[in-house]
Amino acid sequence: MITVMRRFGGLAGMLAIVLFFAISLPDTFMTLRNWLNISQQVSMLTVVAAAMTVVMVMGDFDLSVGSMASLAGIVAAVLFMQGWSIPLALLAALGVGLLGGLFNGIMVSLVGILPFVATLATLTVFSGLAYVISDGRTIFGRDIPAAFGDFARGGPNLPGGIALPNLTLVAALTVLVIWIVLEQTSYGRRLYAIGGNREAARLAGIPVMLLRLSAFCFTGVGAAIGGLMYASRVASANPTQGDGLMLTAIAAVFLGMTLTRDGQPRVLATLVGVFVLGVLDNGLTQMRVDSYVREVMVGAIILAAVGLSAIGRNGLAGQLRR
Amino acid sequence: MTLHKLLIGVAAAAGLGGVASAQDVAVITPYLAQPGTQFYVDGFKARADELGWTVNVIDTAGDVAAVISRMEDVVTQGVDAIVINVDPAQIGAGLSAASAAGIPVVGMDAGNDPLVAANVTSNGYAMAAETSVYVANRIGGKGRVVMFTFDPFPPVQIRGVIADAVFGNFPDIEVIDRITPDVSDGGIADSRAQMEAILAANPDPGSISAVWAAWDQPALGALQAIEAAGRQGEGIVITGIDANPQARDAIAAGGNFEASVAQDFQGIGSTTADTVARILKGEKPVQQVIYVPTKLITAANVNAE
């Protein structure tokens, strides 16, 4: 029984949140339209958090994802202004994400700087570049092709006349790709091995340096995709618009980790974490909870979930003994 | 969350809160931390309280995509009206969601868009007319004027257009320079440097009659340059626009900086509430832009506010 509690306590808590809103907002919460809304609202966070899971599997972090998201949006927008076609501009922005991720990987893995320090530094670098390229301006209006802004507002119609948002599809596809990489390939299993015990992994013949380096490319490209989705949703680009994604993405991964058996990051668990955050924003807004109180509550719920999970894992007595 | 709020939420969600007079209005902005925005919201809330509305102010802390998300949420919740304080061009998806649900959106100094029923703001043309006419009258319709403008930013560009027209209408006023300062550091420092160059190029006392600035920062920079050059006694008249605290201090000090124009932020908020009330009554505004009067600030009234 206790084992069951430990294993599924977190999940039960999250279901309780959904149940609470379903009862409090009987007419509007548990509707297909609302859930599609939520899926669209969290789509950018989903992509960035899923990518973040890849490095957190190894016990690393990438603090630069938010400013990379901003930078990617700015790069695409500036290229639009110069008359580049949409696909080419998007490819270039994704290329910037790949290069940024590669650079992070080199700093962390080859040079050997702690991920926290290395990616904190590149956070500033990417953010500065976004300001340099854009002159600090918000790029919007005629400079952004209509088709780019329309993408985030459209989507294939489901039977019943409701559209399945394009952004939701992009997020689902990203999660699927990362799930395959992490769970179904030896590459992914080796990343977990590095996370479990880096030294043992190295002794077992796993090319730790190369794998860590390459894993940061996922966060770079993921951040760029998230930033482009953001730019499409607001049909504009601003040198700071993606910055908020970083902390929320890390929070989502941590929330997800409370659901897994041994507290490892798993991409599907991250997805649940993302949805918990999205559902809280959506439900509390509909219940007219003050936006500042909402932030306090979201933080408190993260603490409660992660704290309960830690106590559940070791037992309160175990915590006290430490 | 208080139990009270929770109960309101539950009651409203259950359809018990739908009394005809008790309108439910959401105010959504990414900019609540900015002083001007707080005045708008205070003015709006004060008027909404009188009208007996339930107002939910949502601040997304700079996140524009979250404005769209929160708009979708309050549309789902079924509010009666939405007030935005963000450029409508960036939240098209949220405007479409509100429009599809038949919920009116009113802009509080937001910008114009076909899906925004009305936008309540200050008249930039009128503000520029106030200060440029002040300058022209003050120098007796005759003299050499320096202009500081910023055409890349539309709300400031229209101010320059009006000042051009006013000065152009006085045959004896000559605009000796029309400067676009570098605003990346706020605008004061570069305006000061540019003004120093102009002072150096026009060394004779009386060769510069006035400095007209499209907003306060260049006016403050010009004031610093004039004082640093020791030429504050020549009677050079300086005007700005916006009447920010630094400008008010300079005007109150009684130096060359003589006038600026204050927007009525609280008035924009309360007029927005009145506009929402009219729209909810079924009126359709003929004018999609609704102006709230501004006020010329000079030494005569700077301490009165």
XYZ file of C-alpha atoms in Angstrom:
627
model
C 0.000 0.000 0.000
C 2.760 2.414 1.003
C 4.682 1.469 -2.104
C 1.633 2.224 -4.184
C 1.303 5.588 -2.456
C 4.928 6.363 -3.151
C 4.687 5.331 -6.749
C 1.405 6.954 -7.623
C 1.070 9.708 -5.017
C 2.286 12.350 -7.430
C -0.019 11.194 -10.190
C -2.968 11.128 -7.789
C -2.201 14.698 -6.750
C -2.167 15.791 -10.369
C -5.437 14.011 -11.100
C -6.881 15.736 -8.007
C -6.009 19.124 -9.552
C -7.833 18.179 -12.751
C -10.805 16.854 -10.753
C -10.930 20.049 -8.682
C -11.197 22.221 -11.795
C -13.639 19.825 -13.441
C -15.984 20.214 -10.462
C -15.378 23.954 -9.997
C -15.827 24.780 -13.668
C -18.367 22.179 -14.766
C -19.424 23.875 -17.999
C -16.122 24.922 -19.435
C -13.176 22.935 -18.098
C -13.677 19.360 -19.259
C -14.447 20.285 -22.835
C -12.523 19.229 -25.907
C -12.162 22.869 -26.888
C -10.625 23.833 -23.555
C -8.177 20.925 -23.607
C -7.145 21.748 -27.161
C -6.667 25.326 -25.947
C -4.446 24.148 -23.114
C -2.465 21.909 -25.457
C -1.864 24.904 -27.707
C -0.979 27.202 -24.808
C 1.641 24.774 -23.488
C 2.943 23.724 -26.913
C 6.086 25.911 -26.808
C 6.813 24.882 -23.233
C 6.287 21.236 -24.213
C 8.937 21.413 -26.920
C 11.495 23.209 -24.757
C 10.847 20.985 -21.713
C 11.022 17.795 -23.778
C 14.389 18.915 -25.157
C 15.516 19.893 -21.661
C 14.727 16.344 -20.537
C 17.471 15.045 -22.839
C 20.251 16.837 -20.954
C 18.638 16.412 -17.536
C 18.724 12.660 -18.122
C 22.516 12.976 -17.774
C 22.161 15.191 -14.711
C 23.024 18.300 -16.755
C 21.123 21.563 -17.269
C 20.731 24.061 -20.059
C 19.908 27.510 -18.739
C 20.284 29.115 -22.178
C 17.103 27.667 -23.738
C 14.999 30.757 -23.041
C 17.373 33.227 -24.624
C 17.997 30.773 -27.496
C 14.222 30.729 -28.087
C 14.231 34.537 -28.231
C 17.280 34.543 -30.519
C 15.762 32.027 -32.944
C 12.596 34.124 -33.255
C 14.650 37.255 -33.889
C 16.878 35.528 -36.474
C 13.847 34.328 -38.438
C 12.157 37.743 -38.234
C 15.239 39.624 -39.372
C 15.663 37.222 -42.291
C 11.983 37.733 -43.198
C 12.707 41.468 -43.304
C 15.564 40.790 -45.717
C 13.212 38.988 -48.037
C 14.143 35.385 -47.242
C 11.443 32.794 -47.892
C 9.718 31.316 -44.839
C 11.284 27.817 -45.090
C 14.810 29.191 -45.561
C 14.489 31.654 -42.697
C 13.140 28.917 -40.409
C 15.947 26.564 -41.407
C 18.506 29.267 -40.674
C 16.943 29.901 -37.251
C 17.029 26.157 -36.490
C 20.659 26.163 -37.649
C 21.418 28.881 -35.118
C 19.797 26.663 -32.468
C 21.936 23.712 -33.513
C 25.127 25.795 -33.435
C 24.228 27.267 -30.050
C 23.551 23.812 -28.655
C 26.801 22.516 -30.107
C 28.670 25.414 -28.514
C 27.068 24.652 -25.136
C 28.031 20.994 -25.578
C 31.653 21.883 -26.340
C 31.871 24.173 -23.299
C 30.374 21.574 -20.972
C 31.872 18.403 -22.369
C 35.196 19.251 -24.030
C 36.234 22.325 -22.046
C 34.679 20.900 -18.896
C 32.842 23.914 -17.488
C 29.973 23.101 -15.128
C 26.711 23.170 -17.136
C 25.225 25.701 -14.738
C 28.081 28.137 -15.336
C 28.582 27.447 -19.053
C 24.932 27.791 -20.010
C 24.458 30.787 -17.701
C 27.193 32.466 -19.731
C 25.702 31.449 -23.095
C 22.294 32.621 -21.819
C 23.800 36.112 -21.678
C 25.584 35.673 -25.005
C 22.446 34.532 -26.884
C 20.338 37.227 -25.259
C 22.924 39.861 -26.195
C 23.029 38.582 -29.779
C 19.232 38.835 -29.991
C 19.480 42.488 -28.942
C 22.361 43.159 -31.346
C 20.593 41.619 -34.345
C 17.256 43.311 -33.631
C 18.613 46.635 -32.278
C 16.419 45.901 -29.272
C 13.256 46.367 -31.299
C 10.131 44.270 -31.552
C 9.766 43.126 -35.159
C 6.127 42.887 -36.184
C 3.467 43.943 -38.660
C 4.349 43.956 -42.341
C 7.849 42.602 -41.645
C 6.387 39.238 -40.602
C 4.840 37.265 -43.505
C 1.138 36.635 -42.961
C 1.548 32.898 -43.581
C 3.990 32.652 -40.653
C 1.543 34.211 -38.193
C -1.369 32.250 -39.657
C 0.378 28.942 -38.969
C -0.113 29.281 -35.199
C -3.760 30.217 -35.678
C -4.670 27.311 -37.927
C -4.795 23.567 -37.909
C -6.590 20.624 -39.500
C -10.277 20.371 -38.610
C -11.419 17.521 -36.412
C -14.827 15.953 -36.969
C -17.139 18.254 -35.032
C -15.730 21.406 -36.519
C -13.016 22.092 -33.939
C -9.521 22.635 -35.318
C -6.583 20.659 -34.009
C -4.023 23.457 -33.517
C -0.877 23.245 -35.643
C 1.232 24.185 -32.598
C -0.187 21.187 -30.719
C 0.803 18.932 -33.613
C 4.357 20.303 -33.656
C 4.634 19.733 -29.902
C 3.276 16.178 -30.167
C 5.704 15.382 -32.961
C 8.643 16.722 -30.950
C 7.685 14.664 -27.911
C 7.375 11.573 -30.111
C 10.838 12.102 -31.608
C 12.437 12.644 -28.206
C 10.575 9.664 -26.727
C 11.984 7.461 -29.527
C 15.484 8.851 -29.028
C 15.488 8.466 -25.245
C 13.494 5.267 -24.812
C 13.956 3.282 -28.006
C 17.561 3.809 -29.069
C 20.845 2.712 -27.540
C 21.890 6.373 -27.758
C 19.148 7.273 -25.301
C 19.857 4.365 -22.982
C 23.501 5.402 -22.844
C 22.476 8.925 -21.814
C 20.588 7.332 -18.903
C 23.685 5.307 -18.073
C 25.735 8.512 -17.912
C 23.085 10.016 -15.623
C 23.220 6.960 -13.374
C 26.988 6.894 -12.928
C 29.217 8.810 -15.299
C 32.427 7.070 -14.254
C 30.904 3.609 -14.562
C 29.516 4.548 -17.955
C 32.944 5.675 -19.101
C 34.565 2.471 -17.848
C 31.894 0.489 -19.658
C 33.163 1.985 -22.901
C 30.470 4.605 -23.441
C 31.892 7.687 -25.228
C 30.729 10.027 -22.470
C 32.314 13.170 -23.864
C 30.793 12.788 -27.317
C 27.347 11.860 -25.991
C 27.167 14.787 -23.579
C 28.285 17.123 -26.324
C 25.688 15.875 -28.773
C 22.854 15.899 -26.227
C 23.123 19.672 -25.896
C 22.280 19.942 -29.610
C 18.777 18.675 -28.726
C 18.211 21.520 -26.267
C 19.571 24.062 -28.746
C 17.313 22.911 -31.588
C 14.357 22.344 -29.227
C 14.722 25.872 -27.863
C 14.860 27.236 -31.414
C 11.685 25.342 -32.388
C 9.947 26.644 -29.250
C 11.067 30.188 -30.030
C 9.780 29.985 -33.604
C 6.433 28.657 -32.341
C 6.272 31.595 -29.934
C 7.098 34.056 -32.725
C 4.396 32.524 -34.911
C 1.824 32.692 -32.105
C 2.411 36.403 -31.477
C 3.219 37.118 -35.159
C 6.214 39.114 -33.998
C 9.656 38.730 -32.491
C 11.144 40.514 -29.529
C 14.629 39.947 -28.067
C 13.260 38.800 -24.696
C 10.037 36.998 -25.541
C 11.221 33.428 -24.951
C 13.150 34.114 -21.743
C 10.419 32.863 -19.419
C 10.489 29.399 -20.974
C 13.716 28.321 -19.256
C 12.637 28.212 -15.618
C 9.207 26.825 -16.448
C 10.743 24.083 -18.573
C 13.046 23.025 -15.745
C 10.086 23.109 -13.342
C 8.101 20.872 -15.698
C 10.900 18.309 -15.871
C 11.199 18.283 -12.071
C 7.439 17.878 -11.715
C 7.627 14.979 -14.158
C 10.471 13.380 -12.188
C 8.143 13.035 -9.186
C 6.124 10.568 -11.258
C 8.845 8.166 -12.308
C 9.847 5.115 -10.324
C 13.402 6.113 -9.497
C 13.029 9.845 -9.973
C 14.630 9.853 -13.395
C 13.590 12.380 -16.025
C 11.319 10.726 -18.615
C 9.896 12.631 -21.527
C 6.314 11.413 -21.064
C 6.496 12.346 -17.377
C 7.797 15.772 -18.440
C 4.740 16.058 -20.666
C 2.519 15.434 -17.636
C 4.486 18.091 -15.727
C 3.960 20.562 -18.558
C 0.237 19.864 -18.574
C -0.036 20.301 -14.807
C 1.452 23.790 -15.159
C -0.773 24.570 -18.143
C -3.904 23.280 -16.417
C -3.142 25.370 -13.319
C -2.787 28.545 -15.418
C -5.924 27.777 -17.408
C -8.102 26.709 -14.483
C -7.016 29.405 -12.041
C -7.514 32.100 -14.703
C -11.015 30.814 -15.373
C -11.685 30.924 -11.634
C -10.549 34.589 -11.590
C -7.693 33.961 -9.204
C -5.438 37.035 -9.094
C -2.460 36.564 -11.422
C 0.087 37.188 -8.664
C -1.653 34.805 -6.283
C -1.688 32.332 -9.168
C 2.109 32.504 -9.409
C 2.498 31.903 -5.687
C 0.157 28.914 -5.881
C 1.937 27.384 -8.880
C 5.276 27.639 -7.046
C 3.787 26.182 -3.878
C 2.284 23.270 -5.791
C 5.650 22.473 -7.398
C 7.272 22.497 -3.958
C 4.527 20.297 -2.525
C 4.756 17.781 -5.363
C 8.549 17.511 -5.362
C 8.692 17.574 -1.546
C 6.096 14.842 -1.102
C 7.873 12.739 -3.655
C 11.212 13.128 -1.854
C 9.670 12.189 1.471
C 7.805 9.320 -0.148
C 11.027 7.975 -1.595
C 13.093 8.046 1.575
C 10.396 8.202 4.221
C 10.248 11.149 6.609
C 12.398 9.254 9.094
C 14.998 8.703 6.381
C 15.038 12.438 5.635
C 15.556 13.270 9.308
C 18.447 10.823 9.648
C 20.388 12.508 6.840
C -7.016 32.097 -2.808
C -9.659 33.055 -0.317
C -12.692 30.890 0.204
C -14.749 33.873 -0.898
C -13.039 34.033 -4.268
C -13.352 30.304 -4.598
C -17.071 30.482 -3.947
C -17.486 33.289 -6.452
C -15.616 31.224 -8.966
C -17.731 28.152 -8.303
C -20.973 30.143 -8.337
C -20.093 31.969 -11.525
C -18.969 28.790 -13.213
C -22.247 27.174 -12.221
C -24.088 29.996 -13.934
C -25.341 31.585 -10.714
C -23.374 34.787 -11.221
C -25.174 35.812 -14.365
C -27.176 38.700 -12.905
C -27.746 41.237 -15.652
C -26.008 44.175 -13.956
C -23.030 42.258 -12.592
C -20.754 42.329 -15.616
C -17.661 40.243 -15.612
C -14.683 41.975 -17.250
C -11.119 40.742 -17.656
C -8.254 43.240 -17.993
C -5.206 41.584 -19.556
C -1.796 43.221 -19.890
C 1.828 42.164 -20.002
C 2.907 45.561 -18.660
C 1.311 45.975 -15.219
C 4.718 46.631 -13.660
C 5.024 49.874 -15.641
C 3.810 52.962 -13.758
C 1.572 54.270 -16.573
C -0.235 50.945 -16.838
C -0.954 50.877 -13.115
C -2.654 54.273 -13.388
C -4.779 52.997 -16.287
C -5.810 49.958 -14.292
C -6.533 51.978 -11.135
C -8.725 54.358 -13.126
C -10.489 51.441 -14.762
C -11.094 49.594 -11.500
C -12.430 52.684 -9.718
C -15.036 53.235 -12.446
C -15.818 49.502 -12.702
C -16.465 49.390 -8.934
C -19.013 52.183 -9.306
C -20.671 50.194 -12.060
C -20.720 47.100 -9.863
C -18.610 44.948 -12.164
C -16.418 42.014 -11.283
C -12.967 42.869 -12.638
C -10.192 40.339 -13.034
C -6.826 41.991 -13.721
C -4.381 39.559 -15.291
C -0.701 40.464 -15.621
C 1.448 38.132 -17.713
C 4.697 39.812 -16.648
C 5.956 40.735 -20.098
C 4.863 37.494 -21.784
C 2.805 38.407 -24.865
C 2.010 34.800 -25.848
C 0.559 34.344 -22.369
C -1.788 37.262 -23.096
C -3.221 35.158 -25.926
C -3.501 32.128 -23.632
C -5.244 34.073 -20.886
C -7.607 35.629 -23.461
C -8.538 32.106 -24.592
C -9.114 31.129 -20.960
C -11.424 34.040 -20.155
C -13.276 33.444 -23.431
C -13.825 29.856 -22.278
C -14.856 31.153 -18.856
C -17.407 33.357 -20.643
C -16.590 36.912 -19.508
C -18.750 39.759 -20.817
C -15.871 41.871 -22.116
C -12.085 41.895 -22.362
C -9.848 44.953 -21.966
C -6.325 44.746 -23.373
C -3.258 46.921 -22.936
C -0.925 45.445 -25.556
C -0.381 45.920 -29.292
C -3.305 44.103 -31.007
C -1.006 43.126 -33.893
C 0.745 40.683 -31.554
C -2.337 38.967 -30.150
C -4.330 38.211 -33.302
C -5.083 34.666 -32.130
C -6.631 35.933 -28.879
C -8.693 38.549 -30.723
C -10.060 35.894 -33.098
C -11.018 33.673 -30.153
C -12.917 36.542 -28.502
C -14.526 37.546 -31.780
C -15.659 33.969 -32.491
C -17.323 33.899 -29.057
C -18.922 37.314 -29.590
C -17.034 38.877 -26.661
C -16.097 42.541 -27.247
C -12.460 43.593 -26.810
C -11.646 47.184 -25.882
C -8.134 48.613 -26.030
C -6.743 50.702 -23.188
C -4.006 52.621 -25.041
C -3.483 49.485 -27.104
C -3.616 50.256 -30.825
C -6.111 49.792 -33.624
C -7.347 46.568 -35.122
C -10.583 45.597 -36.868
C -11.270 43.153 -34.011
C -10.812 45.796 -31.308
C -14.187 47.487 -30.800
C -12.582 50.709 -29.613
C -9.204 51.928 -28.418
C -9.024 54.588 -25.706
C -5.847 56.652 -25.774
C -4.321 60.138 -25.834
C -4.253 62.216 -29.005
C -0.611 62.373 -30.109
C -1.437 64.960 -32.762
C -3.042 67.224 -30.184
C -0.150 66.834 -27.732
C 2.362 67.896 -30.385
C 0.133 70.825 -31.374
C 0.055 72.011 -27.756
C 3.825 72.206 -27.399
C 4.708 73.402 -30.908
C 2.178 76.221 -30.682
C 3.539 77.009 -27.212
C 7.025 77.350 -28.723
C 5.824 79.467 -31.655
C 3.898 81.849 -29.406
C 6.643 82.028 -26.826
C 9.251 83.155 -29.372
C 6.823 85.553 -31.011
C 6.498 83.582 -34.223
C 10.075 84.356 -35.168
C 13.353 82.552 -34.644
C 15.506 79.489 -35.179
C 14.193 76.182 -33.804
C 15.873 72.812 -33.221
C 13.591 69.764 -33.436
C 14.165 66.348 -31.846
C 11.985 63.692 -33.469
C 11.879 59.914 -33.855
C 10.168 58.833 -37.055
C 10.805 55.047 -36.790
C 8.258 54.821 -33.940
C 4.781 55.661 -35.300
C 3.306 57.206 -32.100
C 6.221 59.651 -31.970
C 6.391 60.167 -35.739
C 2.918 61.748 -35.775
C 4.072 64.297 -33.195
C 6.864 65.413 -35.513
C 4.454 65.801 -38.434
C 2.310 68.251 -36.465
C 5.284 70.282 -35.264
C 6.555 70.481 -38.872
C 3.174 71.854 -39.931
C 2.949 74.396 -37.102
C 6.477 75.749 -37.577
C 5.997 75.723 -41.357
C 2.980 77.973 -40.936
C 5.113 80.749 -39.405
C 7.149 82.403 -42.208
C 9.723 83.754 -39.744
C 10.403 80.469 -37.944
C 13.331 78.533 -39.355
C 13.911 74.906 -38.333
C 17.721 74.773 -38.289
C 17.991 71.062 -37.495
C 15.675 68.043 -37.241
C 17.523 65.454 -35.189
C 16.742 61.768 -34.620
C 18.659 60.887 -31.448
C 20.013 57.419 -30.701
C 17.576 56.097 -28.093
C 19.337 52.860 -27.158
C 20.480 54.322 -23.815
C 17.205 56.113 -23.111
C 17.759 59.101 -25.358
C 19.082 61.714 -22.921
C 22.813 61.180 -23.429
C 22.818 61.182 -27.228
C 20.429 64.150 -27.377
C 22.796 66.042 -25.121
C 25.760 65.231 -27.385
C 23.825 66.275 -30.497
C 22.709 69.501 -28.839
C 26.281 70.272 -27.790
C 27.300 70.035 -31.442
C 24.517 72.404 -32.476
C 25.467 74.886 -29.771
C 29.048 74.778 -30.975
C 27.928 75.394 -34.563
C 25.737 78.335 -33.492
C 27.901 80.229 -30.995
C 26.166 83.630 -31.157
C 23.732 84.423 -28.338
C 20.215 84.401 -29.727
C 21.106 82.211 -32.704
C 18.946 79.424 -31.248
C 15.486 80.424 -30.095
C 13.915 77.135 -29.061
C 14.224 73.352 -28.827
C 11.068 71.365 -29.586
C 11.332 67.705 -28.559
C 8.805 64.996 -29.454
C 9.188 63.500 -25.982
C 10.862 64.445 -22.700
C 14.218 62.688 -22.871
C 15.707 64.751 -25.753
C 14.382 67.899 -24.083
C 16.220 66.939 -20.893
C 19.393 66.181 -22.890
C 19.170 69.565 -24.634
C 18.671 71.281 -21.276
C 21.814 69.616 -19.914
C 23.813 70.696 -22.977
C 22.598 74.305 -22.749
C 23.374 74.505 -19.033
C 26.775 72.842 -19.467
C 27.628 75.392 -22.172
C 26.625 78.210 -19.825
C 24.032 79.465 -22.305
C 20.950 79.132 -20.086
C 20.643 82.937 -19.986
C 19.910 83.299 -23.714
C 16.222 82.538 -23.338
C 16.222 79.305 -25.330
C 12.760 77.780 -24.855
C 12.629 73.964 -24.470
C 9.514 71.801 -24.601
C 8.972 68.044 -24.235
C 5.981 65.712 -24.289
C 4.775 63.143 -21.681
C 5.571 65.193 -18.535
C 7.584 62.460 -16.864
C 8.785 63.116 -13.292
C 12.221 64.330 -14.393
C 10.616 66.756 -16.854
C 8.215 68.033 -14.205
C 11.166 68.700 -11.892
C 12.933 70.630 -14.649
C 9.797 72.684 -15.417
C 9.258 73.374 -11.714
C 12.881 74.546 -11.391
C 12.027 77.418 -13.721
C 14.886 76.998 -16.210
C 14.820 76.756 -19.994
C 12.623 73.621 -19.971
C 9.269 75.404 -19.938
C 6.529 73.015 -21.007
C 5.457 69.429 -21.548
C 2.139 67.617 -21.988
C 0.688 65.153 -19.483
C -1.489 62.239 -20.516
C -4.414 61.519 -18.220
C -3.686 57.860 -17.455
C -6.431 57.519 -14.850
C -8.828 59.169 -17.273
C -7.878 56.676 -19.982
C -8.709 53.891 -17.513
C -12.084 55.305 -16.463
C -13.022 56.210 -20.052
C -12.169 52.644 -21.064
C -14.650 51.410 -18.437
C -17.286 53.820 -19.744
C -16.616 52.626 -23.288
C -17.007 48.997 -22.216
C -20.288 49.933 -20.513
C -21.579 51.536 -23.713
C -20.612 48.552 -25.820
C -22.234 46.142 -23.360
C -25.419 48.197 -23.621
C -25.400 47.436 -27.310
C -23.998 50.714 -28.615
C -21.533 50.433 -31.433
C -18.869 53.148 -31.259
C -18.834 55.198 -34.469
C -15.223 56.088 -33.756
C -12.872 53.200 -33.110
C -10.381 55.588 -31.487
C -11.521 57.456 -28.396
C -9.296 60.276 -27.151
C -8.960 61.401 -23.559
C -7.879 65.058 -23.231
C -4.271 65.807 -22.292
C -2.950 68.768 -20.337
C -0.174 71.290 -21.028
C 2.160 71.385 -18.045
C 4.062 74.625 -17.396
C 5.548 76.333 -14.349
C 2.052 77.702 -13.702
C 0.486 74.314 -12.968
C 3.335 71.847 -12.514
C 2.990 71.872 -8.722
C -0.787 71.812 -8.773
C -1.110 68.108 -9.593
